[in-house]
Short mmCIF file of C-alpha atoms in Angstrom, two decimals:
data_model
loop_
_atom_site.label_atom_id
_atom_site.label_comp_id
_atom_site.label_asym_id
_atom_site.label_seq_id
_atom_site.Cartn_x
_atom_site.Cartn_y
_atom_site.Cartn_z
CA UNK A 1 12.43 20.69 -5.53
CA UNK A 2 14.79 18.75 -7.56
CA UNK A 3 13.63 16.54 -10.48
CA UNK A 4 15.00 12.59 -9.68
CA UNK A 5 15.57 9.93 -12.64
CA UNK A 6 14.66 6.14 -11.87
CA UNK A 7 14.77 3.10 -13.70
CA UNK A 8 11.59 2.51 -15.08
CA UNK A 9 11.82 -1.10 -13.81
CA UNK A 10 13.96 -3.82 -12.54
CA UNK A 11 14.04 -7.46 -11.38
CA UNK A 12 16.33 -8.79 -8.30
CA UNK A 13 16.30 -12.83 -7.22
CA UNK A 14 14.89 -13.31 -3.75
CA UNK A 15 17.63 -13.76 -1.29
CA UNK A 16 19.81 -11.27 -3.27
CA UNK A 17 20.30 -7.33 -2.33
CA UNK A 18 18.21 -5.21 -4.53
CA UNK A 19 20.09 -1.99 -5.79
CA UNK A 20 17.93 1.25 -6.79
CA UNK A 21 19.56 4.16 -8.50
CA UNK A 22 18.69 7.84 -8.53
CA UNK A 23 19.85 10.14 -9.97
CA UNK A 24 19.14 14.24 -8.57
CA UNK A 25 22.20 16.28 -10.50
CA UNK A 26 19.84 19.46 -9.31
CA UNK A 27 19.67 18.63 -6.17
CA UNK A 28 20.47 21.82 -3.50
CA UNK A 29 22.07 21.72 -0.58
CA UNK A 30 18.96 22.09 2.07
CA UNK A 31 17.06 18.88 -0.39
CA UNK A 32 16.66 15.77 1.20
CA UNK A 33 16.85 12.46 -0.58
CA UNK A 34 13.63 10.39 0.74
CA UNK A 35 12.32 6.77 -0.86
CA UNK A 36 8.76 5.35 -0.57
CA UNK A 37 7.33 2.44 -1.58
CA UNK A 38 3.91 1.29 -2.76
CA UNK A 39 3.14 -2.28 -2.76
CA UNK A 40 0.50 -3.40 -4.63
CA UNK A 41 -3.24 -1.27 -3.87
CA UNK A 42 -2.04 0.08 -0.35
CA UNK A 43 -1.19 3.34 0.69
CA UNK A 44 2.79 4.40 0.57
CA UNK A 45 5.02 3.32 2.89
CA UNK A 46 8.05 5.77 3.96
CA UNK A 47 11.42 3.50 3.72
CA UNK A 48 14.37 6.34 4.35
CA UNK A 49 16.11 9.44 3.90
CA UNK A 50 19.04 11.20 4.01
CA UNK A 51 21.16 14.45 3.33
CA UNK A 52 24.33 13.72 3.10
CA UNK A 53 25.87 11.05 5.15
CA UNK A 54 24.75 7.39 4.48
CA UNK A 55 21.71 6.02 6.47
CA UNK A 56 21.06 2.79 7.55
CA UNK A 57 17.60 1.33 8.79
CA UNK A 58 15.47 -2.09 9.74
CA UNK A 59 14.32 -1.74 6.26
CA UNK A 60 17.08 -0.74 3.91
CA UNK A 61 20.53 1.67 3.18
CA UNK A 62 20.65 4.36 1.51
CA UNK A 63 23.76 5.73 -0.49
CA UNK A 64 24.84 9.18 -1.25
CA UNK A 65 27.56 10.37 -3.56
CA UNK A 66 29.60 12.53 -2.28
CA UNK A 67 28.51 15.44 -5.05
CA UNK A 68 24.81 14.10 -4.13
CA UNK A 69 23.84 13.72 -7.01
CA UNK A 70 22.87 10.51 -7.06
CA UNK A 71 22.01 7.89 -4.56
CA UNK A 72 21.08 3.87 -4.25
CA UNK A 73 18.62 2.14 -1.84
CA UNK A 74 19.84 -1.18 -0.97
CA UNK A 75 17.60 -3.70 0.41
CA UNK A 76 20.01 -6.47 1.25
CA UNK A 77 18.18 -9.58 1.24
CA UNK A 78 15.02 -9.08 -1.06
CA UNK A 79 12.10 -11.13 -0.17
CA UNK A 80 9.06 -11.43 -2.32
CA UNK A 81 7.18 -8.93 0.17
CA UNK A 82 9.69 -6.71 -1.06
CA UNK A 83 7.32 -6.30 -5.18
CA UNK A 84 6.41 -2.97 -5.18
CA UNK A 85 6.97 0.80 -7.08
CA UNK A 86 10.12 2.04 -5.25
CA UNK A 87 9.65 6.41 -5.58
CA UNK A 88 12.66 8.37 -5.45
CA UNK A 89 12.10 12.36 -4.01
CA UNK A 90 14.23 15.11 -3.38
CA UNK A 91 12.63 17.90 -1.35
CA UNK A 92 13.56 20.44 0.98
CA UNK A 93 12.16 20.50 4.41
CA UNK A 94 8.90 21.64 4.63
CA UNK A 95 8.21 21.02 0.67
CA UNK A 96 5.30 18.47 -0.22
CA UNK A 97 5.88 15.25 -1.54
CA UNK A 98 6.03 15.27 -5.30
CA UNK A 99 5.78 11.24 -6.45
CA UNK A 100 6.74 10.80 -10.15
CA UNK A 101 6.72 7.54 -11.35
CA UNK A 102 9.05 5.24 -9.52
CA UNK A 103 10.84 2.16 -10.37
CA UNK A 104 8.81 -1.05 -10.23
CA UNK A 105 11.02 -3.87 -8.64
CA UNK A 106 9.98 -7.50 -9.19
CA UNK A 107 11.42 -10.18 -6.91
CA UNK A 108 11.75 -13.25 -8.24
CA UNK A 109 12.05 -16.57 -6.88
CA UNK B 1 2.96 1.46 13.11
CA UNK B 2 1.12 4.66 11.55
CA UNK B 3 -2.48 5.20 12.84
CA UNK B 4 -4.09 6.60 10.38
CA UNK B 5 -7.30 4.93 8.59
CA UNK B 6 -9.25 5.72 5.94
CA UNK B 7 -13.14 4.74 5.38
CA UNK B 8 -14.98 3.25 3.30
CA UNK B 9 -12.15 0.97 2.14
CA UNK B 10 -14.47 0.44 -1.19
CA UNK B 11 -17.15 2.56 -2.41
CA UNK B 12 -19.87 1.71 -5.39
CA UNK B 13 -21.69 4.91 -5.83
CA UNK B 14 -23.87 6.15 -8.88
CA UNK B 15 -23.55 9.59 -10.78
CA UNK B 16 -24.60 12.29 -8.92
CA UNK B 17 -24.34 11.08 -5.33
CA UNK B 18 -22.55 13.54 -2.53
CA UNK B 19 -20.04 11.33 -1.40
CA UNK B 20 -17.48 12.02 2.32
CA UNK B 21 -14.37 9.78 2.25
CA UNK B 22 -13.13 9.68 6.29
CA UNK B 23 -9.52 9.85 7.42
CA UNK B 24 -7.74 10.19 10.93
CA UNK B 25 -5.17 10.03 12.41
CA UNK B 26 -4.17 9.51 16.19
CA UNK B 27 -0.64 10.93 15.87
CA UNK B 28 -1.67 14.27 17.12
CA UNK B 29 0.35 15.39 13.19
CA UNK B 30 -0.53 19.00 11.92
CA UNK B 31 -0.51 17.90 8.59
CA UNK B 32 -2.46 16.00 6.74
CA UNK B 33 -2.71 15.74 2.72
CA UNK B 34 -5.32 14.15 0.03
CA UNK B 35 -3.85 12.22 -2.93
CA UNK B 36 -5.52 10.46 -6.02
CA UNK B 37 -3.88 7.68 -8.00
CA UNK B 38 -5.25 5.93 -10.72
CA UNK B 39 -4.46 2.26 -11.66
CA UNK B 40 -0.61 2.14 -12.38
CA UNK B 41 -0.34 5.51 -13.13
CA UNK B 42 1.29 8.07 -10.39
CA UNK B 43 -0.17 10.23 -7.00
CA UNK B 44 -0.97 13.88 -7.63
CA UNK B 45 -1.26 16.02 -4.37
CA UNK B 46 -5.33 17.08 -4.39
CA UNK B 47 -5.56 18.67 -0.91
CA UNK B 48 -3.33 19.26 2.35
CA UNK B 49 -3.91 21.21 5.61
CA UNK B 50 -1.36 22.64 7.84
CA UNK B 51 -3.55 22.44 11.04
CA UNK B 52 -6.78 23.07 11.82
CA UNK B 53 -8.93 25.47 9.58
CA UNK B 54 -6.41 25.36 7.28
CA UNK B 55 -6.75 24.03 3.27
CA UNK B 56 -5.00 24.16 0.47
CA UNK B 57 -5.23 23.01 -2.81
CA UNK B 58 -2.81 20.55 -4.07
CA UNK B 59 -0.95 20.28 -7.64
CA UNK B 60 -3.65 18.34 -9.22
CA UNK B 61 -7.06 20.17 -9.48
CA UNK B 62 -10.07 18.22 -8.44
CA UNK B 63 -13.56 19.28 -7.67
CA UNK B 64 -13.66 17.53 -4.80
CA UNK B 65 -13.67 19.86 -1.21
CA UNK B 66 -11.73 19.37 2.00
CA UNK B 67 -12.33 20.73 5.70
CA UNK B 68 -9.73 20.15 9.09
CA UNK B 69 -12.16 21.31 12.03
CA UNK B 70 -10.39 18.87 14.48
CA UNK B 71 -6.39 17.87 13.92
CA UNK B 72 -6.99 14.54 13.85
CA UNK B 73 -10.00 14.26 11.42
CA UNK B 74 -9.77 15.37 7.50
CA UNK B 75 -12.55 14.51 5.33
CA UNK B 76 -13.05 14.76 1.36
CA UNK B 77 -15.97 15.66 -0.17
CA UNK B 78 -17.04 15.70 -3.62
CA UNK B 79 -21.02 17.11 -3.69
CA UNK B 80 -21.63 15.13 -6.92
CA UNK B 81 -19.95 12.24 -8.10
CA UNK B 82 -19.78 11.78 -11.64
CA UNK B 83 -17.62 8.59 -13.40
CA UNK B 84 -14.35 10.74 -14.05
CA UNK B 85 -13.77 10.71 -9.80
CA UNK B 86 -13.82 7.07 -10.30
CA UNK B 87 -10.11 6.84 -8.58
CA UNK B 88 -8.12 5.70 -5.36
CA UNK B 89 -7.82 8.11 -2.72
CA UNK B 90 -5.30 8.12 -0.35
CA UNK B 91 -4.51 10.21 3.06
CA UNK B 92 -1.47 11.01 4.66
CA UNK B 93 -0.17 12.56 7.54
CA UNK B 94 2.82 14.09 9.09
CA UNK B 95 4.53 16.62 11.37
CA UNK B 96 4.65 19.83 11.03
CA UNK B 97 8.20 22.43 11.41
CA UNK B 98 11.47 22.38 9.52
CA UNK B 99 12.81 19.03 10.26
CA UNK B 100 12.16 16.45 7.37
CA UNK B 101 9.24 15.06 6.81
CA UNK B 102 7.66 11.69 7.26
CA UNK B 103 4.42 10.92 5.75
CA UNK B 104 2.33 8.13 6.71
CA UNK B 105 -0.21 7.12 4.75
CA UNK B 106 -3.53 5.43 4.79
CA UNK B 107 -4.71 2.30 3.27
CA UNK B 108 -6.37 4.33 0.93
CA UNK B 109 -10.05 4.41 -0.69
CA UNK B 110 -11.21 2.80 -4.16
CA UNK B 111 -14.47 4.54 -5.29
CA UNK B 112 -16.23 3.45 -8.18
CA UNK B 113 -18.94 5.99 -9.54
CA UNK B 114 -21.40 4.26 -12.05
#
């Protein structure tokens, strides 16, 4: 699977949209782009993912390039709730997860 | 809402001990996978099963042992805890075949070995 690049960490006001980069210049064309999250001592929560076309959910959206080779999460309206270790992964289907070591996002009041 | 739970939630346990950390799911998912994360650092894949009586070992080599006798029940066992398993342990989930994946995970064990 191809190896993503994250900020190692970034703050975003409450209220404001939150925007993550990855970059995957490796990526191939059957790799997904997926993003977790981990808040604080629980277990990984599974925000998105896409191949090519932008994807839009309750939680967040998530932004492709068109060479794929790099993509953004948007959370539009960060709340406090939203603190956590944002993981980046590209993986092909049927491919395990690989977690490296995320971007930690701080919301601030 | 995933249904998957893992048991104990916290675990104090002295050197030496055999130790079973419980997880299941209710999803009726095929696969299932072991994880271990220490404070702030990142998850390493320890164990995963494909369906029943099936385990592999993950990326991160740990002497702990898995089994999958029923799909919706995969416990970890380590037969003798010493202070270096002193991690969090967390179990995940998911469907198997070609589509993309969506793992859910568990709320995840903190053991503690004295």
């Amino acid at each position: 699977d191809a190896k993503t690049t994250q900020p190692t960490s970034m703050d975003c006001a409450e209220g404001r949209a939150a925007n993550l980069p990855c970059n995957h210049s490796t990526i191939s064309g059957n790799e997904y782009v997926y993003w977790y999250r981990q808040i604080h001592s629980q277990g990984p929560q599974y925000i998105i993912h896409g191949l090519k076309n932008n994807e839009t959910n309750e939680m967040a959206s998530l932004i492709i390039t068109e060479d794929r080779k790099s993509s953004t999460l948007i959370l539009p309206h960060a709340t406090l709730r939203d603190t956590a270790v944002y993981y980046c992964i590209v993986k092909a289907a049927g491919n395990k997860l690989t977690f490296g070591g995320g971007t930690r996002v701080l919301v601030k009041p | 809402e995933a249904d998957i739970y893992q048991t104990p939630r916290y675990l104090v346990i002295g050197t030496g001990k055999k130790i079973t950390l419980e997880c299941s799911q209710t999803m009726g998912h095929d696969k299932m996978y072991w994880y271990q994360q220490d404070p702030g650092m990142e998850l390493h894949l320890i164990h995963y099963s494909y369906g029943v009586n099936s385990t592999e070992k993950g990326d991160l080599s740990s002497e702990s042992t898995v089994s999958r006798i029923r799909t919706e029940h995969f416990p970890l066992t380590l037969e003798s805890a010493r202070p270096s398993h002193t991690s969090q342990y967390l179990c995940a989930s998911g469907l198997a075949g070609g589509l993309p994946e969506t793992q859910y995970f568990g709320p995840g064990t903190r053991l503690l070995v004295l």
